XYZ file of C-alpha atoms in Angstrom:
596
model
C 101.308 103.022 18.408
C 101.695 106.660 17.353
C 98.845 107.664 19.640
C 100.486 105.792 22.517
C 103.816 107.535 21.973
C 102.052 110.879 21.648
C 100.235 110.306 24.937
C 103.484 109.423 26.699
C 105.065 112.619 25.412
C 102.118 114.617 26.720
C 102.449 112.917 30.105
C 106.114 113.894 30.301
C 105.308 117.474 29.291
C 102.573 117.602 31.947
C 104.963 116.469 34.667
C 107.755 118.837 33.613
C 105.581 121.931 33.230
C 103.663 121.105 36.378
C 106.916 120.732 38.297
C 108.190 124.072 36.994
C 104.904 125.781 37.885
C 104.930 124.403 41.429
C 108.603 124.112 42.339
C 109.870 127.543 41.286
C 107.323 129.729 43.139
C 107.045 127.382 46.136
C 110.791 127.158 46.755
C 111.252 130.873 46.047
C 108.654 131.563 48.722
C 110.611 129.370 51.137
C 113.857 131.083 50.079
C 115.286 127.707 48.962
C 116.982 127.233 45.608
C 114.652 125.543 43.078
C 117.538 123.203 42.212
C 116.676 121.032 45.213
C 113.018 121.090 44.215
C 113.677 119.820 40.695
C 115.960 117.070 42.010
C 113.318 115.929 44.493
C 110.669 115.976 41.754
C 112.928 113.669 39.741
C 113.198 111.276 42.668
C 109.419 111.349 43.131
C 108.193 110.963 39.527
C 110.962 108.719 38.208
C 110.803 104.981 37.561
C 112.343 104.322 40.973
C 109.800 106.537 42.745
C 106.073 106.698 42.012
C 106.811 105.161 38.593
C 107.582 101.838 40.259
C 103.959 100.928 41.193
C 102.541 102.497 38.000
C 101.866 99.037 36.534
C 99.482 98.245 39.413
C 97.980 101.746 39.523
C 97.634 103.002 35.917
C 96.564 106.501 36.986
C 100.145 107.076 38.244
C 101.330 107.124 34.621
C 99.839 110.602 34.278
C 102.115 112.029 36.970
C 105.275 109.971 36.400
C 107.963 109.736 33.707
C 108.863 106.372 32.240
C 111.103 107.333 29.288
C 114.244 108.481 31.104
C 116.316 108.543 27.893
C 114.055 111.177 26.310
C 114.184 113.364 29.417
C 117.952 113.032 29.619
C 118.370 114.231 26.028
C 116.269 117.324 26.722
C 118.283 117.933 29.897
C 121.535 117.802 27.960
C 120.193 120.623 25.791
C 119.752 122.607 29.006
C 123.490 122.320 29.738
C 124.243 123.436 26.164
C 122.041 126.520 26.617
C 123.674 127.218 30.004
C 127.157 127.318 28.452
C 125.828 129.395 25.560
C 124.419 131.904 28.073
C 127.755 131.990 29.882
C 129.484 132.720 26.576
C 127.120 135.667 26.067
C 128.236 137.104 29.410
C 131.924 136.770 28.547
C 134.215 138.211 25.925
C 137.328 136.916 24.178
C 139.352 139.540 25.977
C 138.138 138.405 29.398
C 138.645 134.753 28.452
C 142.223 135.504 27.397
C 142.862 137.217 30.741
C 141.623 134.062 32.482
C 143.986 131.712 30.645
C 146.337 131.286 33.626
C 143.440 130.493 35.941
C 141.862 128.064 33.450
C 144.982 126.088 32.510
C 146.874 126.613 35.766
C 144.350 126.587 38.585
C 141.881 124.425 36.647
C 144.445 121.756 35.774
C 145.826 121.669 39.318
C 142.300 121.311 40.745
C 141.268 118.474 38.423
C 144.444 116.408 38.611
C 145.113 117.176 42.269
C 141.657 115.935 43.224
C 142.005 112.903 40.930
C 145.336 111.903 42.506
C 144.058 112.197 46.075
C 140.726 110.466 45.434
C 142.432 107.775 43.370
C 145.003 107.274 46.127
C 142.245 106.871 48.737
C 140.426 104.336 46.568
C 143.674 102.417 45.921
C 144.247 102.299 49.661
C 140.861 100.663 50.296
C 141.324 97.899 47.711
C 140.633 99.221 44.212
C 143.291 98.334 41.633
C 145.377 101.082 40.004
C 143.333 101.322 36.783
C 140.023 101.522 38.680
C 141.453 104.141 41.022
C 142.619 106.320 38.084
C 139.254 106.107 36.311
C 137.198 106.814 39.442
C 139.581 109.530 40.608
C 139.235 111.437 37.341
C 135.450 111.024 37.360
C 134.871 112.059 40.965
C 137.139 115.124 40.815
C 134.826 116.792 38.262
C 132.420 119.481 39.519
C 128.957 120.392 38.292
C 128.814 123.194 35.732
C 125.007 122.944 35.630
C 124.647 123.587 39.374
C 127.656 125.675 40.343
C 127.338 128.464 37.770
C 123.620 129.193 38.343
C 124.369 129.466 42.068
C 127.602 131.494 41.888
C 127.372 133.224 38.487
C 130.528 134.306 36.689
C 131.057 137.856 37.983
C 131.567 137.397 41.743
C 134.894 136.373 43.271
C 133.521 132.890 43.889
C 131.956 132.683 40.422
C 135.135 133.733 38.586
C 137.280 131.157 40.351
C 134.688 128.416 39.925
C 134.163 129.204 36.239
C 137.895 129.006 35.473
C 138.148 125.534 36.993
C 134.883 124.328 35.462
C 135.941 125.517 32.013
C 139.100 123.431 32.175
C 137.113 120.411 33.362
C 134.706 120.770 30.422
C 137.633 120.961 28.025
C 139.227 117.921 29.630
C 136.202 115.597 29.383
C 137.017 114.267 25.910
C 140.731 113.612 26.646
C 139.717 111.837 29.889
C 137.315 109.558 28.016
C 140.024 108.705 25.440
C 142.571 108.012 28.195
C 140.106 105.639 29.869
C 139.681 103.868 26.527
C 143.452 103.443 26.304
C 143.632 102.062 29.858
C 140.856 99.523 29.241
C 141.785 95.848 28.789
C 140.205 95.750 25.310
C 142.098 98.797 23.969
C 144.120 98.301 20.805
C 147.796 99.149 21.095
C 148.275 102.830 20.280
C 144.738 103.189 18.865
C 143.486 105.365 21.697
C 146.356 107.839 21.454
C 145.977 108.093 17.681
C 142.283 108.858 18.128
C 143.097 111.467 20.766
C 145.557 113.258 18.477
C 143.036 113.081 15.657
C 140.364 114.731 17.794
C 142.849 117.403 18.901
C 143.763 118.640 15.434
C 140.256 118.233 14.022
C 138.756 120.039 17.012
C 141.254 122.900 16.697
C 140.438 123.199 12.985
C 136.694 123.329 13.653
C 137.140 125.970 16.351
C 139.217 128.167 14.015
C 136.591 127.813 11.259
C 133.835 128.715 13.750
C 135.704 131.821 14.902
C 136.310 133.068 11.368
C 132.854 132.183 10.028
C 131.075 133.545 13.091
C 132.847 136.878 12.867
C 131.608 137.499 9.312
C 128.341 135.536 9.132
C 126.607 136.149 12.469
C 126.136 139.966 12.227
C 124.298 139.828 8.857
C 122.293 136.765 9.962
C 120.962 138.433 13.096
C 120.657 141.749 11.303
C 118.334 140.196 8.741
C 116.333 138.466 11.476
C 116.003 141.779 13.331
C 114.830 143.624 10.173
C 111.908 141.236 9.758
C 110.708 142.244 13.245
C 109.602 138.658 13.718
C 110.348 137.279 17.207
C 109.882 133.739 15.909
C 112.592 134.206 13.249
C 114.996 135.687 15.806
C 114.405 132.727 18.138
C 114.923 130.309 15.246
C 118.172 131.999 14.225
C 119.488 131.897 17.791
C 118.662 128.214 18.325
C 120.070 127.388 14.868
C 123.432 128.927 15.774
C 123.528 127.126 19.126
C 122.642 123.733 17.691
C 124.948 123.977 14.664
C 127.886 125.043 16.857
C 127.268 122.200 19.294
C 126.958 119.653 16.477
C 130.147 120.935 14.814
C 132.279 120.309 17.913
C 130.482 117.037 18.703
C 131.116 115.779 15.152
C 134.875 115.828 15.688
C 134.734 114.293 19.152
C 134.721 117.422 21.313
C 132.017 118.125 23.866
C 128.992 119.956 22.357
C 129.126 122.464 25.222
C 132.449 123.740 23.840
C 130.666 124.692 20.622
C 127.841 126.344 22.588
C 130.347 128.401 24.598
C 132.134 129.583 21.451
C 128.787 130.494 19.836
C 127.948 132.609 22.873
C 131.320 134.342 22.772
C 130.879 135.152 19.069
C 127.373 136.601 19.520
C 128.578 138.580 22.554
C 130.811 140.545 20.174
C 127.802 141.636 18.078
C 125.123 144.295 18.681
C 122.468 141.630 19.254
C 123.791 140.218 22.520
C 121.058 141.654 24.751
C 118.189 140.455 22.552
C 119.688 136.975 22.260
C 120.039 136.731 26.065
C 116.372 137.636 26.427
C 115.335 135.021 23.855
C 117.395 132.174 25.346
C 116.634 132.697 29.042
C 113.205 130.924 29.184
C 114.490 127.933 27.205
C 117.588 127.689 29.389
C 115.683 127.737 32.671
C 113.163 125.106 31.632
C 115.745 122.825 29.987
C 117.973 123.005 33.068
C 114.955 122.060 35.170
C 114.489 119.002 32.964
C 118.167 118.127 33.401
C 117.839 118.291 37.189
C 114.713 116.137 37.064
C 116.643 113.568 34.993
C 119.391 113.481 37.654
C 116.816 112.962 40.400
C 115.280 110.080 38.430
C 118.570 108.192 38.762
C 118.431 108.166 42.561
C 117.286 104.707 43.652
C 115.848 104.961 47.166
C 115.903 101.177 47.604
C 119.577 100.930 46.659
C 120.382 103.825 48.999
C 118.586 102.230 51.951
C 120.473 98.950 51.540
C 123.891 100.612 51.037
C 123.473 103.837 52.997
C 126.594 103.444 55.142
C 128.916 102.874 52.180
C 127.284 105.653 50.166
C 127.591 108.142 53.032
C 131.269 107.296 53.440
C 131.883 107.573 49.681
C 130.158 110.959 49.361
C 131.834 112.381 52.477
C 135.333 111.345 51.345
C 134.865 112.654 47.782
C 133.379 115.950 48.978
C 136.050 116.448 51.633
C 138.946 115.795 49.245
C 137.554 118.019 46.475
C 136.853 120.835 48.948
C 140.321 120.546 50.485
C 142.023 120.681 47.056
C 140.074 123.749 45.877
C 140.484 125.647 49.158
C 144.221 124.964 49.287
C 144.823 125.972 45.672
C 142.815 129.181 45.962
C 144.648 130.182 49.146
C 147.972 129.545 47.407
C 146.716 131.695 44.515
C 146.065 134.577 46.923
C 142.264 134.366 47.272
C 140.668 135.580 50.470
C 139.987 132.776 52.991
C 136.232 133.331 52.801
C 136.196 133.141 48.997
C 138.382 130.012 49.037
C 136.133 128.284 51.566
C 132.889 129.110 49.773
C 134.291 128.071 46.390
C 135.726 124.857 47.821
C 132.424 123.692 49.307
C 130.468 124.800 46.246
C 132.664 122.667 43.946
C 133.091 119.736 46.312
C 130.387 117.421 44.930
C 130.809 115.239 41.838
C 129.275 116.390 38.573
C 126.783 115.441 35.892
C 129.859 114.817 33.721
C 130.993 112.336 36.370
C 128.100 110.164 35.167
C 129.427 110.380 31.595
C 132.950 109.423 32.625
C 131.650 106.571 34.787
C 129.727 105.265 31.770
C 132.881 105.486 29.633
C 134.920 103.665 32.305
C 132.314 100.934 32.479
C 132.208 100.604 28.662
C 136.026 100.318 28.611
C 135.745 97.550 31.269
C 137.859 99.547 33.721
C 135.120 99.187 36.342
C 132.373 96.581 36.505
C 128.678 97.544 36.145
C 127.944 97.125 39.850
C 130.761 99.500 40.790
C 129.591 101.972 38.153
C 126.046 101.833 39.575
C 127.291 102.457 43.127
C 129.250 105.557 42.123
C 126.460 106.815 39.878
C 124.103 106.788 42.881
C 126.794 108.461 45.019
C 127.185 111.128 42.319
C 123.429 111.741 42.204
C 123.419 112.167 45.994
C 126.343 114.597 45.660
C 124.426 116.658 43.122
C 121.416 116.714 45.453
C 123.450 118.150 48.350
C 125.328 120.714 46.220
C 122.913 123.585 47.051
C 123.154 122.672 50.744
C 126.959 122.746 50.581
C 126.721 126.102 48.799
C 124.613 127.501 51.659
C 127.023 126.142 54.277
C 129.979 127.552 52.356
C 128.337 130.968 52.105
C 127.661 131.066 55.849
C 131.193 129.917 56.673
C 132.650 132.530 54.304
C 130.651 135.249 56.003
C 131.914 134.195 59.430
C 135.496 134.093 58.184
C 135.122 137.560 56.630
C 133.662 138.895 59.864
C 136.599 137.631 61.914
C 139.168 138.857 59.393
C 137.504 142.293 59.405
C 137.802 142.586 63.172
C 134.018 142.450 63.765
C 132.313 140.330 66.381
C 129.658 137.990 65.039
C 127.081 139.608 67.307
C 128.497 142.712 68.961
C 127.555 143.685 72.466
C 125.538 146.906 72.424
C 125.644 149.300 75.378
C 122.346 149.890 77.067
C 123.420 152.996 78.988
C 123.313 155.332 75.991
C 120.743 157.990 75.181
C 117.557 156.890 73.363
C 118.166 156.608 69.644
C 116.646 155.442 66.372
C 117.512 151.926 65.287
C 117.878 151.302 61.538
C 117.704 147.698 60.343
C 119.319 147.344 56.910
C 122.078 149.647 55.717
C 121.890 149.710 51.958
C 121.341 152.912 50.004
C 117.969 153.529 51.719
C 119.292 152.929 55.212
C 122.308 155.116 54.540
C 120.104 158.007 53.394
C 117.938 157.683 56.524
C 121.088 157.769 58.679
C 122.347 160.900 56.890
C 119.041 162.683 57.469
C 119.068 161.724 61.154
C 122.633 163.033 61.448
C 121.622 166.291 59.757
C 119.049 166.848 62.520
C 121.359 165.737 65.340
C 119.355 162.596 66.028
C 121.369 159.655 67.400
C 120.999 156.321 65.623
C 122.344 152.783 65.428
C 122.233 150.771 62.173
C 122.320 146.971 61.876
C 123.451 145.241 58.672
C 124.128 141.554 57.894
C 126.468 142.176 54.927
C 130.039 142.188 56.234
C 131.494 144.228 53.366
C 128.763 146.847 53.735
C 129.459 147.147 57.489
C 133.204 147.548 56.972
C 132.697 150.185 54.240
C 130.107 152.101 56.297
C 132.324 152.188 59.378
C 135.195 153.415 57.263
C 132.959 156.284 56.154
C 132.038 157.159 59.729
C 128.563 155.639 60.085
C 127.463 154.020 63.353
C 126.836 150.522 62.011
C 127.191 147.097 63.613
C 127.086 143.621 62.142
C 124.015 141.557 62.961
C 121.390 139.263 61.488
C 117.844 140.169 62.534
C 116.631 136.710 61.566
C 118.187 135.612 64.867
C 116.031 136.529 67.904
C 119.104 137.242 70.029
C 120.125 140.046 67.675
C 116.885 141.917 68.294
C 117.236 141.324 72.029
C 120.680 142.975 72.035
C 119.359 146.147 70.375
C 117.601 147.306 73.583
C 114.520 148.384 71.665
C 112.726 149.158 74.935
C 114.778 152.396 75.110
C 114.767 153.186 71.372
C 113.016 156.292 70.053
C 111.940 154.580 66.842
C 112.734 151.656 64.598
C 113.245 151.982 60.813
C 113.157 148.863 58.617
C 114.789 149.378 55.208
C 115.516 145.794 54.123
C 114.437 144.804 50.616
C 112.868 141.524 51.730
C 109.070 141.664 52.113
C 108.734 138.363 53.969
C 111.530 139.096 56.431
C 110.240 142.631 57.028
C 106.752 141.389 57.955
C 108.140 138.679 60.245
C 110.452 141.170 61.963
C 107.627 143.643 62.538
C 105.407 140.966 64.114
C 108.177 139.811 66.420
C 109.103 143.314 67.545
C 105.506 144.482 67.970
C 104.725 141.474 70.145
C 107.544 142.460 72.528
C 107.386 146.276 72.265
C 103.826 147.519 71.955
C 104.619 151.254 72.103
C 107.661 151.628 69.845
C 107.272 153.613 66.613
C 108.032 151.366 63.628
C 108.521 152.898 60.183
C 109.046 150.382 57.384
C 109.965 150.451 53.730
C 107.241 148.790 51.646
C 107.569 147.504 48.115
C 104.019 148.424 47.020
C 100.471 148.969 48.317
C 99.888 145.269 49.033
C 103.125 144.991 50.982
C 102.272 148.198 52.895
C 98.893 146.714 53.882
C 100.657 143.531 55.041
C 103.054 145.587 57.177
C 100.175 147.532 58.747
C 98.521 144.241 59.636
C 101.831 143.149 61.186
C 101.922 146.298 63.360
C 103.968 149.098 61.753
C 103.244 152.730 62.604
C 104.049 153.925 59.084
C 104.727 152.034 55.860
C 106.260 153.865 52.891
C 105.482 152.153 49.548
C 108.452 153.163 47.405
C 107.033 152.146 44.030
C 103.799 154.119 44.519
C 105.439 157.403 45.440
C 108.077 157.162 42.717
C 105.338 156.347 40.173
C 103.312 159.382 41.251
C 106.351 161.669 41.043
C 107.189 160.335 37.561
C 103.591 160.909 36.471
C 103.682 164.450 37.837
C 106.931 165.222 36.013
C 105.797 163.901 32.646
C 102.413 165.647 32.796
C 104.033 168.993 33.601
C 106.591 168.497 30.793
C 103.720 167.793 28.404
C 102.339 171.250 29.165
C 99.457 170.333 31.498
C 98.701 173.065 34.016
C 100.288 172.516 37.416
C 96.996 172.853 39.351
C 95.089 170.002 37.659
C 98.189 167.812 37.750
C 98.662 168.236 41.506
C 94.942 167.662 42.056
C 94.987 164.399 40.070
C 98.127 163.228 41.896
C 96.433 163.862 45.281
C 93.316 162.043 44.067
C 95.346 159.022 42.954
C 97.269 159.045 46.241
C 93.946 159.069 48.127
C 92.863 155.992 46.160
C 95.973 154.168 47.272
C 95.417 155.296 50.876
C 91.850 153.984 50.886
C 92.949 150.673 49.360
C 95.696 150.245 51.973
C 93.267 151.234 54.775
C 90.816 148.533 53.683
C 93.441 145.822 53.117
C 95.330 146.688 56.302
C 92.159 146.914 58.450
C 93.105 150.428 59.644
C 90.868 152.922 61.451
C 92.008 155.729 59.176
C 93.834 156.064 55.891
C 97.634 155.962 56.296
C 100.142 158.578 55.265
C 101.992 157.588 52.107
C 104.740 160.182 52.493
C 106.678 160.866 55.675
C 107.026 164.523 54.713
C 103.281 164.854 55.414
C 104.294 165.250 59.054
C 106.089 168.445 58.205
C 103.387 169.593 55.770
C 99.958 168.623 57.183
C 98.191 170.235 54.249
C 99.844 167.850 51.795
C 97.289 165.159 52.576
C 93.879 165.501 54.268
């Protein structure tokens, strides 16, 4: 029996680690968030996917997961580590400044969504108690998905975090309220339990704050003095687990304890090291959580109830988005930020599943209703990254219009030949300044609205455009351009853009920013005239500086730098299938003796 259990555990580990090793690089290559990949893996390897015929085909047991409870427990630890990491990024001062957003905006978002969703459900035939329970459950948003997408420092991330924090704090009171509303609730017992949790929870939090202030610095100091990474990891995980258990023991959510632990460690000198230690655990555990959510998606149930599920998800998403957008606009947020945040937080949450389970246990909703909304919630979690992408694109369009820019500006073709710069970050800006210094006309194209507005304000000739769209390149009139400079920090997009332009304009000079020698070779294969590998040249210059500072004679240093540069040139020539070795520095045009 022990061997059987051990084998099952190994099977689960194989699936999880295999999924992480395949999903993360594959979806990163496709520029798609790995969140979708992990959810789809859960659908595929779960008991309702390939696990269903595993009894007939035993070999499927090696690539499927049968013990969903075990995976769910590991996934819950991922959420705990996520909130702990968020606490590390915050401070008590910043949290205090956010109190109005948390308890004002957050409360309005949760209860406003619950009232509207509950009202819609009451209108279609649910009774009042069912409508209240489902309204509260479906108005919750996903902390595990929203924060990794938006972070906590951007305008969208700050607003989302404030609302999510209130929702996380409200989970326990919601569950107690549902217990009170249930037909089996004892008179007054639920409210007494709620008050008991409130004062016990407050007491535990105060004890954690005081104890953490005086005990954590010496604990981590001692762990650091041993210079043992294992001991430091153990101390970090011990603090996280003890804090989560302390709040869970008195009825609060364990993620509250994890957040407080992160806040306490953030006030110490060991914050950076702790972040480094926790990051791998957090990413893998969150992946497990997402797989566990995917495992709950029953394809058969969806196919037989697809019309009702689509209607349920659309209504819940629309109401949640409308509530968040309206509240943020009333709070003075920019329309683009309000729209992106609204769509990002529109789907139900992993905590929705917890509340649905509590409502079912309290006999507020029957098991069949709970199952329907659990599947709807899982679908909502699956489409959250898609909604985030749609919200981001809509926000960009709104910002463009509010800034007075056309989405794709018309470019005059009757102007003198000029250099076209694609990408206007710090590299593109420097190229434009050098062209201006030598009285060379140019036109820069940038897809970041804020960057375009700021550059125009500073006097640069920049337009808004997205070169991923073929029509943008067509409007640039590259047939009359003197040269084209690509400065974007996206290797895949740079290579695709070069191929597309070279196929249409065989004679244009194309100079591209390359990340390294391999990327430079790829760009030469795509058709650039010159590729400048930034990491190589900066590395050579750093080497030259340190050798000279160490007292090495200038002559041998320069000779070795040229020799190393020639090695890179020969490697790029071979990989890029060039007739001659390329120049690695554009200044070689002005100084032919710099390179043979």
